[in-house]
Coordinates of C-alpha atoms and ligand atoms in Angstrom, one line a residue:
M2 CA -0.4 -10.8 11.3
L3 CA 1.9 -13.6 12.3
P4 CA 5.7 -13.2 11.7
D5 CA 5.6 -14.6 8.1
V6 CA 3.0 -12.0 7.0
A7 CA 4.3 -9.2 9.2
R8 CA 7.7 -9.7 7.6
A9 CA 6.2 -9.3 4.2
W10 CA 4.4 -6.2 5.4
E11 CA 7.7 -4.7 6.6
H12 CA 9.3 -5.6 3.3
L13 CA 6.6 -3.8 1.4
Q14 CA 6.9 -0.8 3.7
R15 CA 10.7 -0.7 3.3
T16 CA 10.4 -1.0 -0.4
A17 CA 7.9 1.9 -0.4
Q18 CA 10.0 4.1 1.9
E19 CA 13.0 3.7 -0.3
L20 CA 11.2 4.2 -3.6
F21 CA 9.0 7.1 -2.4
A22 CA 12.0 8.9 -0.9
R23 CA 13.6 9.0 -4.4
Y24 CA 10.6 11.0 -5.5
G25 CA 10.7 13.3 -2.4
Y26 CA 7.8 11.9 -0.4
E27 CA 7.9 12.3 3.4
P28 CA 6.1 10.1 6.0
I29 CA 2.8 11.2 7.6
Y30 CA 0.8 9.4 10.3
T31 CA -2.8 10.3 10.8
P32 CA -5.1 9.0 13.5
L33 CA -7.0 5.7 13.1
F34 CA -10.2 7.5 13.7
E35 CA -11.5 10.9 12.8
H36 CA -14.7 12.9 13.2
T37 CA -17.2 11.2 10.9
E38 CA -17.6 14.4 9.0
V39 CA -14.1 14.2 7.6
F40 CA -15.1 11.2 5.6
T41 CA -18.7 12.1 4.8
R42 CA -17.7 15.5 3.4
G43 CA -14.6 14.3 1.6
I44 CA -15.6 10.9 0.3
G45 CA -19.2 11.8 -0.4
E46 CA -22.5 10.8 1.2
A47 CA -23.6 8.8 -1.8
T48 CA -20.6 6.6 -2.1
D49 CA -20.6 3.0 -1.1
I50 CA -17.9 3.7 1.5
V51 CA -19.9 6.3 3.3
S52 CA -23.3 5.0 2.9
K53 CA -22.6 1.3 3.7
E54 CA -19.1 0.6 4.8
M55 CA -18.0 2.9 7.6
Y56 CA -17.4 1.8 11.2
T57 CA -19.1 4.7 12.8
F58 CA -19.9 5.0 16.5
E59 CA -20.5 7.6 19.2
D60 CA -17.8 8.1 21.7
K61 CA -18.4 8.9 25.4
G62 CA -18.6 12.6 24.6
G63 CA -21.4 12.1 22.2
R64 CA -19.2 12.8 19.1
S65 CA -19.6 10.8 16.0
I66 CA -16.4 9.0 15.3
T67 CA -15.4 6.8 12.3
L68 CA -12.5 4.4 11.9
R69 CA -10.7 5.6 8.8
P70 CA -11.9 3.7 5.6
E71 CA -9.0 5.2 3.5
G72 CA -6.1 7.6 3.9
T73 CA -6.6 10.6 1.6
A74 CA -9.3 12.3 3.6
S75 CA -7.2 12.4 6.7
V76 CA -4.1 13.5 5.0
V77 CA -5.8 16.4 3.3
R78 CA -7.6 17.3 6.5
S79 CA -4.3 17.5 8.4
A80 CA -2.5 19.3 5.6
L81 CA -5.2 22.0 5.8
E82 CA -5.2 22.0 9.6
H83 CA -1.4 22.4 9.7
S84 CA -1.1 24.7 6.7
L85 CA 1.3 22.3 4.8
T86 CA 0.2 23.8 1.5
A87 CA -0.2 27.5 2.5
N88 CA 0.9 30.1 -0.1
G89 CA 1.1 27.6 -2.9
A90 CA 3.5 25.3 -1.1
Q91 CA 3.6 21.7 -2.3
A92 CA 3.5 18.7 0.0
K93 CA 4.6 15.2 -0.9
L94 CA 3.4 12.7 1.7
Y95 CA 3.1 9.0 2.2
Y96 CA 1.4 6.8 4.7
A97 CA 1.0 3.2 5.6
G98 CA -1.4 1.5 8.0
P99 CA -4.7 -0.2 8.6
M100 CA -8.0 0.9 7.1
F101 CA -11.5 -0.3 8.0
R102 CA -14.5 -1.0 5.8
Y103 CA -17.6 -2.9 6.6
E104 CA -17.6 -4.9 3.4
R105 CA -18.6 -8.5 2.8
P106 CA -15.3 -10.4 3.4
Q107 CA -13.9 -12.5 0.6
K108 CA -10.5 -13.3 -0.8
G109 CA -8.6 -10.1 -1.1
R110 CA -11.4 -8.1 0.7
M111 CA -11.4 -7.8 4.4
R112 CA -12.8 -5.4 7.0
Q113 CA -9.4 -4.4 8.3
F114 CA -6.9 -4.2 5.5
W115 CA -3.6 -2.4 5.1
Q116 CA -2.8 0.3 2.7
I117 CA 0.3 2.2 1.6
G118 CA -0.4 5.5 -0.2
I119 CA 1.1 8.7 -1.4
E120 CA -0.5 12.2 -1.7
F121 CA 1.0 15.0 -3.8
L122 CA -0.7 18.2 -2.8
G123 CA -0.4 21.6 -4.5
A124 CA 0.5 20.1 -7.9
P125 CA -1.8 21.0 -10.8
E126 CA 0.4 20.0 -13.7
P127 CA -0.2 16.8 -15.7
T128 CA 3.5 15.9 -15.1
A129 CA 2.4 15.3 -11.5
D130 CA -0.2 12.8 -12.6
A131 CA 2.3 10.9 -14.7
E132 CA 4.8 10.9 -11.9
V133 CA 2.3 9.5 -9.3
I134 CA 1.2 6.8 -11.7
T135 CA 4.8 5.9 -12.4
V136 CA 5.6 5.6 -8.7
L137 CA 2.8 3.1 -8.4
V138 CA 4.0 1.0 -11.3
R139 CA 7.6 1.2 -10.1
F140 CA 6.5 0.0 -6.6
F141 CA 5.1 -3.2 -7.9
E142 CA 8.0 -3.7 -10.2
A143 CA 10.4 -3.1 -7.3
L144 CA 8.7 -6.0 -5.5
G145 CA 9.3 -8.2 -8.5
L146 CA 5.9 -8.2 -10.2
P147 CA 6.5 -8.5 -13.9
R148 CA 5.2 -5.5 -15.8
E149 CA 3.3 -7.7 -18.2
S150 CA 1.3 -9.2 -15.4
M151 CA -0.1 -5.7 -14.5
R152 CA -2.8 -3.8 -16.3
L153 CA -2.7 -0.1 -15.8
L154 CA -6.1 1.4 -16.5
L155 CA -6.5 5.1 -17.1
N156 CA -9.5 7.4 -17.3
T157 CA -10.6 10.9 -16.7
M158 CA -13.5 12.0 -14.5
G159 CA -13.7 15.6 -15.8
D160 CA -14.1 18.5 -13.4
E161 CA -16.8 20.7 -11.9
H162 CA -17.5 22.2 -15.4
C163 CA -18.0 19.1 -17.5
R164 CA -18.8 16.3 -15.0
P165 CA -22.2 17.6 -13.8
V166 CA -23.6 17.8 -17.4
Y167 CA -22.3 14.3 -18.1
R168 CA -23.7 13.0 -14.8
D169 CA -27.1 14.2 -15.8
E170 CA -26.7 12.6 -19.2
I171 CA -25.8 9.3 -17.6
A172 CA -28.7 9.6 -15.1
A173 CA -31.1 10.1 -18.1
F174 CA -29.4 7.1 -19.9
I175 CA -30.0 4.9 -16.8
R176 CA -33.7 6.0 -16.6
A177 CA -34.1 5.3 -20.3
H178 CA -32.6 1.8 -19.9
A179 CA -34.0 1.0 -16.5
D180 CA -35.7 -2.2 -17.6
G181 CA -32.4 -3.9 -18.3
L182 CA -30.6 -2.6 -15.3
C183 CA -30.4 -4.0 -11.7
E184 CA -32.3 -2.1 -8.9
E185 CA -29.1 -0.8 -7.5
C186 CA -28.1 0.8 -10.8
Q187 CA -31.6 2.3 -11.1
R188 CA -31.2 3.8 -7.7
R189 CA -27.8 5.1 -8.8
A190 CA -29.5 7.4 -11.4
E191 CA -30.7 9.4 -8.4
T192 CA -27.6 9.1 -6.1
N193 CA -24.4 8.5 -8.0
P194 CA -25.1 7.7 -11.7
L195 CA -21.4 7.2 -12.7
R196 CA -21.2 4.2 -10.3
A197 CA -23.4 2.2 -12.7
F198 CA -20.3 1.8 -14.8
D199 CA -18.8 -0.1 -11.9
C200 CA -21.6 -2.6 -11.5
K201 CA -20.5 -6.2 -11.7
N202 CA -23.8 -7.5 -13.1
P203 CA -23.2 -8.7 -16.7
G204 CA -26.6 -7.3 -17.9
C205 CA -25.7 -3.9 -16.5
R206 CA -22.3 -4.0 -18.0
E207 CA -23.6 -4.7 -21.4
I208 CA -26.0 -1.8 -21.3
M209 CA -23.5 0.6 -19.7
A210 CA -21.0 -0.3 -22.5
E211 CA -23.4 1.6 -24.8
A212 CA -23.6 4.7 -22.6
P213 CA -22.0 7.9 -23.7
I214 CA -18.4 8.3 -22.4
L215 CA -17.1 11.3 -20.5
R216 CA -13.9 11.4 -22.6
D217 CA -16.1 12.7 -25.5
R218 CA -17.7 15.3 -23.3
L219 CA -14.7 16.9 -21.5
C220 CA -14.3 20.6 -21.3
D221 CA -11.3 22.0 -23.1
D222 CA -9.1 22.2 -20.0
C223 CA -9.9 18.7 -18.9
A224 CA -9.3 17.4 -22.4
A225 CA -5.9 19.1 -22.6
H226 CA -4.9 17.8 -19.2
Y227 CA -5.9 14.3 -20.1
A228 CA -4.0 14.4 -23.4
A229 CA -0.9 15.8 -21.6
V230 CA -1.0 13.0 -18.9
K231 CA -1.1 10.4 -21.7
S232 CA 1.7 12.0 -23.6
H233 CA 3.9 12.2 -20.4
L234 CA 3.2 8.5 -19.7
D235 CA 4.1 7.7 -23.4
A236 CA 7.3 9.6 -23.0
L237 CA 8.2 7.5 -20.0
G238 CA 7.3 4.3 -21.7
I239 CA 4.5 3.5 -19.2
N240 CA 1.9 1.5 -21.0
Y241 CA -1.8 2.0 -20.1
I242 CA -5.2 1.0 -21.2
E243 CA -7.8 3.7 -21.5
D244 CA -10.9 2.5 -19.8
P245 CA -14.0 4.8 -19.9
S246 CA -15.8 2.6 -17.4
L247 CA -13.1 3.1 -14.7
V248 CA -15.0 5.3 -12.2
R249 CA -13.4 5.0 -8.9
G250 CA -15.8 4.9 -6.0
L251 CA -15.1 8.1 -4.2
D252 CA -16.7 11.5 -5.0
Y253 CA -13.6 13.5 -4.6
Y254 CA -11.9 12.4 -7.8
T255 CA -11.5 15.0 -10.6
R256 CA -9.8 14.4 -13.9
T257 CA -7.2 11.6 -13.9
V258 CA -8.1 8.3 -12.3
F259 CA -6.1 5.1 -12.6
E260 CA -6.0 1.6 -11.3
I261 CA -3.6 -1.3 -11.5
Q262 CA -5.1 -4.8 -11.9
V263 CA -3.6 -8.2 -11.8
D264 CA -5.4 -11.3 -12.8
A265 CA -3.4 -14.2 -11.3
G266 CA -4.3 -15.0 -7.7
L267 CA -7.0 -12.4 -7.1
G268 CA -10.3 -13.5 -8.5
S269 CA -12.8 -10.6 -8.6
Q270 CA -10.9 -8.3 -6.3
N271 CA -8.2 -7.8 -8.9
A272 CA -7.4 -4.1 -8.2
I273 CA -4.1 -4.0 -6.3
G274 CA -3.8 -0.2 -6.3
G275 CA -5.3 2.9 -7.7
G276 CA -5.9 6.5 -7.2
G277 CA -6.5 9.8 -8.9
R278 CA -6.6 13.5 -8.8
Y279 CA -8.8 15.4 -6.3
D280 CA -8.5 19.1 -7.1
R281 CA -11.5 20.1 -5.1
L282 CA -11.1 18.1 -1.9
M283 CA -9.4 20.7 0.2
Q284 CA -12.2 23.2 -0.7
E285 CA -14.7 20.6 0.6
Y286 CA -13.0 21.1 4.0
G287 CA -13.3 24.9 3.7
G288 CA -9.7 25.4 2.6
P289 CA -8.3 27.3 -0.4
A290 CA -8.4 25.7 -3.8
T291 CA -5.5 23.3 -3.7
P292 CA -5.0 20.7 -6.4
G293 CA -3.8 17.2 -5.3
L294 CA -3.6 13.6 -6.3
G295 CA -2.4 10.3 -5.0
F296 CA -2.8 6.6 -4.9
A297 CA -3.4 3.8 -2.4
L298 CA -2.4 0.2 -2.7
G299 CA -3.6 -2.8 -0.7
F300 CA -1.1 -4.9 1.2
E301 CA -3.2 -8.1 1.2
R302 CA -3.9 -8.1 -2.5
T303 CA -0.3 -7.2 -3.3
L304 CA 0.8 -10.2 -1.3
L305 CA -1.7 -12.5 -3.2
A306 CA -0.4 -11.2 -6.5
L307 CA 3.2 -11.8 -5.4
E308 CA 2.4 -15.3 -4.3
A309 CA 0.6 -16.1 -7.6
A310 CA 3.6 -14.7 -9.5
G311 CA 5.9 -17.0 -7.5
I312 CA 7.8 -14.2 -5.9
E313 CA 9.2 -14.9 -2.4
I314 CA 9.6 -12.2 0.1
P315 CA 13.3 -12.1 0.9
A316 CA 13.8 -13.7 4.3
L317 CA 15.9 -11.8 6.8
P318 CA 18.5 -14.2 8.1
R319 CA 17.4 -15.1 11.6
A320 CA 21.1 -15.3 12.6
D321 CA 24.4 -14.8 10.7
V322 CA 26.3 -16.3 13.6
Y323 CA 25.4 -18.8 16.2
V324 CA 27.4 -18.8 19.4
A325 CA 27.7 -22.4 20.7
R326 CA 28.9 -23.3 24.2
V327 CA 30.9 -26.5 24.8
D328 CA 29.8 -26.6 28.4
D329 CA 28.3 -24.5 31.2
T330 CA 31.6 -23.2 32.4
V331 CA 31.8 -20.8 29.4
T332 CA 28.3 -19.4 29.6
D333 CA 29.3 -15.9 30.6
A334 CA 32.0 -15.7 28.0
A335 CA 29.7 -17.0 25.2
F336 CA 27.0 -14.6 26.2
A337 CA 29.5 -11.7 26.2
L338 CA 30.8 -12.8 22.8
A339 CA 27.2 -12.9 21.4
Q340 CA 26.6 -9.4 22.8
A341 CA 29.8 -8.0 21.3
L342 CA 28.8 -9.4 17.9
R343 CA 25.3 -8.0 18.2
D344 CA 26.7 -4.6 19.3
A345 CA 28.8 -4.7 16.1
G346 CA 25.6 -5.1 14.0
I347 CA 25.8 -8.8 13.4
A348 CA 22.6 -10.9 13.7
T349 CA 23.7 -13.4 16.4
E350 CA 21.8 -16.1 18.3
L351 CA 22.7 -18.4 21.1
D352 CA 21.2 -21.1 23.1
H353 CA 19.0 -20.3 26.1
Q354 CA 17.8 -23.8 26.8
G355 CA 20.9 -25.7 27.9
R356 CA 21.1 -27.7 24.7
S357 CA 23.9 -30.2 23.9
L358 CA 26.6 -29.0 21.5
K359 CA 25.2 -31.3 18.8
S360 CA 21.7 -29.8 19.1
Q361 CA 23.2 -26.3 19.2
F362 CA 24.7 -27.0 15.8
K363 CA 21.4 -28.3 14.5
Q364 CA 19.7 -25.2 15.8
A365 CA 22.4 -23.1 14.0
D366 CA 21.5 -24.9 10.8
R367 CA 17.8 -24.3 11.2
L368 CA 18.4 -20.6 11.7
G369 CA 20.5 -20.4 8.6
A370 CA 23.6 -19.3 10.5
R371 CA 26.6 -19.0 8.2
F372 CA 29.1 -19.3 11.0
V373 CA 29.2 -21.0 14.4
A374 CA 31.4 -19.5 17.0
V375 CA 32.3 -22.4 19.3
V376 CA 33.3 -21.3 22.8
G377 CA 35.1 -24.1 24.9
P378 CA 37.1 -24.0 28.1
D379 CA 40.5 -24.7 26.7
E380 CA 40.4 -22.0 24.0
L381 CA 38.8 -19.6 26.3
A382 CA 41.7 -20.0 28.7
A383 CA 43.8 -18.7 25.9
G384 CA 41.4 -15.9 25.2
A385 CA 40.1 -17.4 21.9
F386 CA 37.3 -19.3 20.3
T387 CA 36.8 -21.3 17.1
L388 CA 34.9 -19.8 14.1
R389 CA 33.4 -22.5 11.9
N390 CA 32.2 -21.7 8.4
M391 CA 29.0 -23.8 8.1
G392 CA 29.3 -23.9 4.3
T393 CA 33.0 -24.9 3.8
K394 CA 33.3 -26.5 7.3
E395 CA 36.6 -24.6 7.6
E396 CA 37.6 -23.7 11.1
T397 CA 39.8 -20.8 12.3
R398 CA 40.9 -19.7 15.7
V399 CA 39.9 -16.1 16.6
A400 CA 41.0 -14.0 19.5
L401 CA 38.1 -12.9 21.6
S402 CA 39.4 -9.3 21.5
D403 CA 39.3 -9.5 17.7
A404 CA 35.9 -11.1 17.5
P405 CA 33.7 -8.3 16.0
A406 CA 36.3 -7.3 13.3
A407 CA 37.2 -10.9 12.4
V408 CA 33.6 -12.1 12.2
T409 CA 32.6 -9.0 10.2
A410 CA 35.4 -9.8 7.8
A411 CA 34.5 -13.4 7.5
L412 CA 30.9 -12.5 6.7
G413 CA 32.2 -10.4 3.9
Ligands
LIG509 P1 -9.5 2.2 -2.7 O1 -9.1 3.0 -1.5 O2 -10.8 1.6 -2.7 O3 -9.2 2.9 -4.0 O4 -8.5 0.9 -2.7 C1 -7.1 1.0 -2.9 C2 -6.6 -0.4 -2.8 O5 -6.8 -0.8 -1.4 C3 -7.2 -1.4 -3.6 O6 -6.6 -1.5 -4.9 C4 -7.0 -2.7 -2.8 O7 -5.7 -3.2 -3.1 C5 -7.0 -2.2 -1.4 N1 -8.4 -2.4 -0.8 C6 -9.5 -1.7 -0.8 N2 -10.5 -2.2 -0.1 C7 -10.0 -3.4 0.4 C8 -10.5 -4.4 1.3 N3 -11.8 -4.3 1.8 N4 -9.7 -5.4 1.6 C9 -8.4 -5.5 1.1 N5 -7.9 -4.6 0.3 C10 -8.6 -3.5 0.0

């Protein structure tokens, strides 16, 4: 990431930190790699991620290691390891960093990509679902993406009571319609039938549109939870589209799943963020039953969406003040002045190339400096320098001893 992109990444992270803090989320950093088992157990052997996309290798100690393909498995693993949710405690955590998946690269899909995500552990209530979804919506809004350009899709995956029955029903449906379905979908009948809803093949989509939907097969508890999530979202004025074909690709999801899609700028990789509830994940790791949910959003796709919407990442000024030297005799004083301004928190630049005064002014312009502090031998002898406002061209004489206060006041 060169500075232009890295600056955007930092802007996204700052926006996330500020927003997430308002909802009580704290940062967590997990390793870039884990024992492979953390992902195979949590995400599921039959998922695309585990079966095709992981960067897995053996380390020198003969252990199977995998570069993390997503953040949730590691966060839940470490919450269990460090008892963050012991005795019914809740943990609200967020992370940001690179993830690795061996996918076919295309626009908006790369093998190392960056995600920001939150995880809310120990929260069974449907209000938690509505809150997490709202944070995701608000994040994109905070970046300036218009709400109308985003589509929030919502679905429920049921739980261990209603999903297995439905899974079998879909497997039977796939077998009954095998003729019209692609080979991959036919295979899915045996491995991960619900993923057939996710197939991009138009023929498969047409057939799967006729399949029974889980929403009609939910157990009472899941139906009540789903209804409550929707009503909490309605109360907050968060619009969503119910999409029974939204089956997110990880095994650990239970009940609520959601995704935000944006059309402009993204082509087929139009999901900028998504997540869901994973009430059984901690048990998969041998821990106590601990409900949880979260989302992850992709940095690269968010950036594409922002670009397409014409939203510029605010540029940090490279320098508020440029200290210009009239000649070499004032170098030490100019350097000391720049340092005093920097120590006072003012972004300050000065020349390190022995440029002429004229080209120092040009450089100040290029950097977007609002003021140039001109240090010359005569004024310096009187303990002062000239502060030039680059907008109004107004010049004032400032005592060196007053510099930080005077410049701070001038910057307003
Ligand atoms: P997932 O973990 O698959 O639910 O993805 C969450 C978000 O991460 C997606 O909405 C994308 O924004 C982003 N993402 C997932 N996979 C990739 C990838 N290969 N390249 C770029 N972004 C990705």
